[in-house]
Amino acid sequence: MDSYHAEPWGLYLVRAADAPPYRYTETWLLPTPSIRVTMHHVNAAHDRDPIYHIYIGKFARIEPKRWRAEYHYIDVVARNGHVPELRGVDELFAAHAAGHVSADIAQHAFEQATAVVDGIASHDHNFERWMSTQGITLHWL
């Protein structure tokens, strides 16, 4: 089941999960909003109430078949119809204090994470509705 393909707005990957109870994981690397979106699945049936794990960072195609992904310690967990949850702020600040992340990157990551929360909230707490306003149509198994 491991596969990937590129779309104009990002890179899609699906692979077998490495941690029970999940059976497979789907991920989109999306350079323009600077996010990686992941869904974990217990079974092959499409989840009726998906949980989106949205990781903040830098994601970019650097060659036709080569991508770079850099995670910046902060993420958002979202379910349609629910208030998104911002996670990892303390890890981001600790990484900055330890010198692993510059002040500019930490500030950008925090601002991007709050923009994700705001974007989802401003579209009736619907992640994919927010993505569609940016010209991004995500598809899942």
mmCIF file of C-alpha atoms in Angstrom:
data_model
loop_
_atom_site.group_PDB
_atom_site.id
_atom_site.type_symbol
_atom_site.label_atom_id
_atom_site.label_comp_id
_atom_site.label_asym_id
_atom_site.label_seq_id
_atom_site.Cartn_x
_atom_site.Cartn_y
_atom_site.Cartn_z
ATOM 1 C CA MET A 1 0.000 0.000 0.000
ATOM 2 C CA ASP A 2 2.997 2.382 0.326
ATOM 3 C CA SER A 3 2.747 4.974 -2.420
ATOM 4 C CA TYR A 4 3.053 8.667 -3.155
ATOM 5 C CA HIS A 5 2.219 11.208 -5.830
ATOM 6 C CA ALA A 6 2.591 14.935 -6.325
ATOM 7 C CA GLU A 7 -0.105 17.488 -7.008
ATOM 8 C CA PRO A 8 0.501 21.154 -7.881
ATOM 9 C CA TRP A 9 -0.105 22.101 -4.230
ATOM 10 C CA GLY A 10 1.837 19.305 -2.484
ATOM 11 C CA LEU A 11 2.951 15.723 -2.027
ATOM 12 C CA TYR A 12 0.653 12.888 -0.924
ATOM 13 C CA LEU A 13 2.018 9.787 0.831
ATOM 14 C CA VAL A 14 0.317 6.675 2.175
ATOM 15 C CA ARG A 15 2.083 3.917 4.072
ATOM 16 C CA ALA A 16 1.505 1.113 6.517
ATOM 17 C CA ALA A 17 1.428 2.477 10.061
ATOM 18 C CA ASP A 18 4.233 1.596 12.428
ATOM 19 C CA ALA A 19 2.207 1.727 15.655
ATOM 20 C CA PRO A 20 -0.913 -0.253 16.585
ATOM 21 C CA PRO A 21 -3.855 0.219 16.595
ATOM 22 C CA TYR A 22 -3.334 2.120 13.351
ATOM 23 C CA ARG A 23 -3.085 0.152 10.123
ATOM 24 C CA TYR A 24 -2.052 2.907 7.721
ATOM 25 C CA THR A 25 -1.137 6.591 7.638
ATOM 26 C CA GLU A 26 -1.873 9.237 4.997
ATOM 27 C CA THR A 27 0.102 12.467 4.801
ATOM 28 C CA TRP A 28 0.099 15.620 2.667
ATOM 29 C CA LEU A 29 3.135 17.914 2.552
ATOM 30 C CA LEU A 30 1.788 21.365 1.673
ATOM 31 C CA PRO A 31 4.483 23.999 0.998
ATOM 32 C CA THR A 32 2.284 27.078 0.611
ATOM 33 C CA PRO A 33 0.548 26.922 3.982
ATOM 34 C CA SER A 34 3.766 25.465 5.506
ATOM 35 C CA ILE A 35 2.015 22.410 6.942
ATOM 36 C CA ARG A 36 2.086 18.621 6.914
ATOM 37 C CA VAL A 37 -1.328 17.029 7.413
ATOM 38 C CA THR A 38 -1.562 13.444 8.614
ATOM 39 C CA MET A 39 -4.452 11.065 9.258
ATOM 40 C CA HIS A 40 -4.004 7.698 10.968
ATOM 41 C CA HIS A 41 -6.470 4.904 10.187
ATOM 42 C CA VAL A 42 -7.486 1.859 12.197
ATOM 43 C CA ASN A 43 -9.083 0.128 9.225
ATOM 44 C CA ALA A 44 -9.391 0.542 5.495
ATOM 45 C CA ALA A 45 -12.850 2.108 5.691
ATOM 46 C CA HIS A 46 -12.775 5.879 5.356
ATOM 47 C CA ASP A 47 -13.110 7.520 8.755
ATOM 48 C CA ARG A 48 -16.431 9.300 9.173
ATOM 49 C CA ASP A 49 -14.994 11.734 11.713
ATOM 50 C CA PRO A 50 -11.338 12.187 10.717
ATOM 51 C CA ILE A 51 -8.765 13.685 13.037
ATOM 52 C CA TYR A 52 -6.275 15.901 11.213
ATOM 53 C CA HIS A 53 -2.794 16.169 12.719
ATOM 54 C CA ILE A 54 -1.389 19.393 11.255
ATOM 55 C CA TYR A 55 2.342 19.885 11.734
ATOM 56 C CA ILE A 56 3.943 23.297 11.243
ATOM 57 C CA GLY A 57 7.260 23.572 9.419
ATOM 58 C CA LYS A 58 8.909 24.038 6.036
ATOM 59 C CA PHE A 59 7.925 21.597 3.316
ATOM 60 C CA ALA A 60 9.201 21.986 -0.220
ATOM 61 C CA ARG A 61 9.941 20.185 -3.456
ATOM 62 C CA ILE A 62 13.680 20.628 -4.045
ATOM 63 C CA GLU A 63 13.960 18.426 -7.157
ATOM 64 C CA PRO A 64 11.359 16.693 -9.342
ATOM 65 C CA LYS A 65 11.369 13.563 -7.132
ATOM 66 C CA ARG A 66 12.890 14.965 -3.944
ATOM 67 C CA TRP A 67 11.217 16.833 -1.121
ATOM 68 C CA ARG A 68 12.452 18.389 2.113
ATOM 69 C CA ALA A 69 10.421 18.349 5.328
ATOM 70 C CA GLU A 70 11.373 20.323 8.428
ATOM 71 C CA TYR A 71 9.072 20.133 11.468
ATOM 72 C CA HIS A 72 9.057 23.098 13.861
ATOM 73 C CA TYR A 73 7.855 21.447 17.090
ATOM 74 C CA ILE A 74 4.314 22.845 17.047
ATOM 75 C CA ASP A 75 1.115 21.357 15.670
ATOM 76 C CA VAL A 76 -2.652 21.575 15.561
ATOM 77 C CA VAL A 77 -5.104 18.731 16.040
ATOM 78 C CA ALA A 78 -8.418 19.335 14.311
ATOM 79 C CA ARG A 79 -11.732 17.534 13.884
ATOM 80 C CA ASN A 80 -14.476 19.021 11.761
ATOM 81 C CA GLY A 81 -17.057 20.768 13.904
ATOM 82 C CA HIS A 82 -14.678 21.082 16.894
ATOM 83 C CA VAL A 83 -12.338 23.815 18.096
ATOM 84 C CA PRO A 84 -8.795 23.057 16.842
ATOM 85 C CA GLU A 85 -6.225 22.277 19.535
ATOM 86 C CA LEU A 86 -2.806 23.965 19.442
ATOM 87 C CA ARG A 87 -0.059 21.670 20.782
ATOM 88 C CA GLY A 88 3.679 21.880 21.314
ATOM 89 C CA VAL A 89 4.083 25.554 22.177
ATOM 90 C CA ASP A 90 6.267 24.603 25.148
ATOM 91 C CA GLU A 91 8.386 22.310 22.932
ATOM 92 C CA LEU A 92 8.843 25.103 20.379
ATOM 93 C CA PHE A 93 9.973 27.554 23.062
ATOM 94 C CA ALA A 94 12.262 24.931 24.645
ATOM 95 C CA ALA A 95 13.825 24.218 21.234
ATOM 96 C CA HIS A 96 14.421 27.931 20.771
ATOM 97 C CA ALA A 97 15.922 28.281 24.266
ATOM 98 C CA ALA A 98 18.245 25.334 23.550
ATOM 99 C CA GLY A 99 19.397 26.933 20.293
ATOM 100 C CA HIS A 100 17.775 24.368 17.979
ATOM 101 C CA VAL A 101 15.424 26.926 16.427
ATOM 102 C CA SER A 102 16.176 30.584 15.674
ATOM 103 C CA ALA A 103 13.947 33.364 16.964
ATOM 104 C CA ASP A 104 12.723 34.016 13.409
ATOM 105 C CA ILE A 105 11.746 30.375 12.843
ATOM 106 C CA ALA A 106 10.080 30.117 16.272
ATOM 107 C CA GLN A 107 8.079 33.279 15.646
ATOM 108 C CA HIS A 108 7.066 32.170 12.150
ATOM 109 C CA ALA A 109 6.064 28.710 13.420
ATOM 110 C CA PHE A 110 3.935 30.179 16.208
ATOM 111 C CA GLU A 111 2.297 32.682 13.838
ATOM 112 C CA GLN A 112 1.643 29.958 11.256
ATOM 113 C CA ALA A 113 0.119 27.654 13.894
ATOM 114 C CA THR A 114 -2.237 30.381 15.097
ATOM 115 C CA ALA A 115 -3.108 31.190 11.455
ATOM 116 C CA VAL A 116 -4.038 27.507 10.966
ATOM 117 C CA VAL A 117 -6.284 27.591 14.043
ATOM 118 C CA ASP A 118 -7.852 30.855 12.833
ATOM 119 C CA GLY A 119 -8.291 29.552 9.272
ATOM 120 C CA ILE A 120 -10.064 26.416 10.432
ATOM 121 C CA ALA A 121 -12.216 28.309 12.935
ATOM 122 C CA SER A 122 -13.213 30.912 10.350
ATOM 123 C CA HIS A 123 -14.518 28.144 8.056
ATOM 124 C CA ASP A 124 -16.993 26.614 10.526
ATOM 125 C CA HIS A 125 -14.257 24.489 12.121
ATOM 126 C CA ASN A 126 -13.830 22.558 8.888
ATOM 127 C CA PHE A 127 -10.224 21.915 7.868
ATOM 128 C CA GLU A 128 -10.877 20.852 4.266
ATOM 129 C CA ARG A 129 -13.255 23.765 3.670
ATOM 130 C CA TRP A 130 -10.450 26.099 4.738
ATOM 131 C CA MET A 131 -7.993 24.284 2.428
ATOM 132 C CA SER A 132 -10.372 24.616 -0.521
ATOM 133 C CA THR A 133 -10.365 28.412 -0.137
ATOM 134 C CA GLN A 134 -6.617 28.241 -0.793
ATOM 135 C CA GLY A 135 -7.064 26.224 -3.986
ATOM 136 C CA ILE A 136 -6.052 22.984 -2.266
ATOM 137 C CA THR A 137 -8.221 19.903 -2.687
ATOM 138 C CA LEU A 138 -7.027 17.036 -0.527
ATOM 139 C CA HIS A 139 -8.068 13.482 -1.254
ATOM 140 C CA TRP A 140 -7.839 10.564 1.119
ATOM 141 C CA LEU A 141 -8.247 6.826 0.717
#
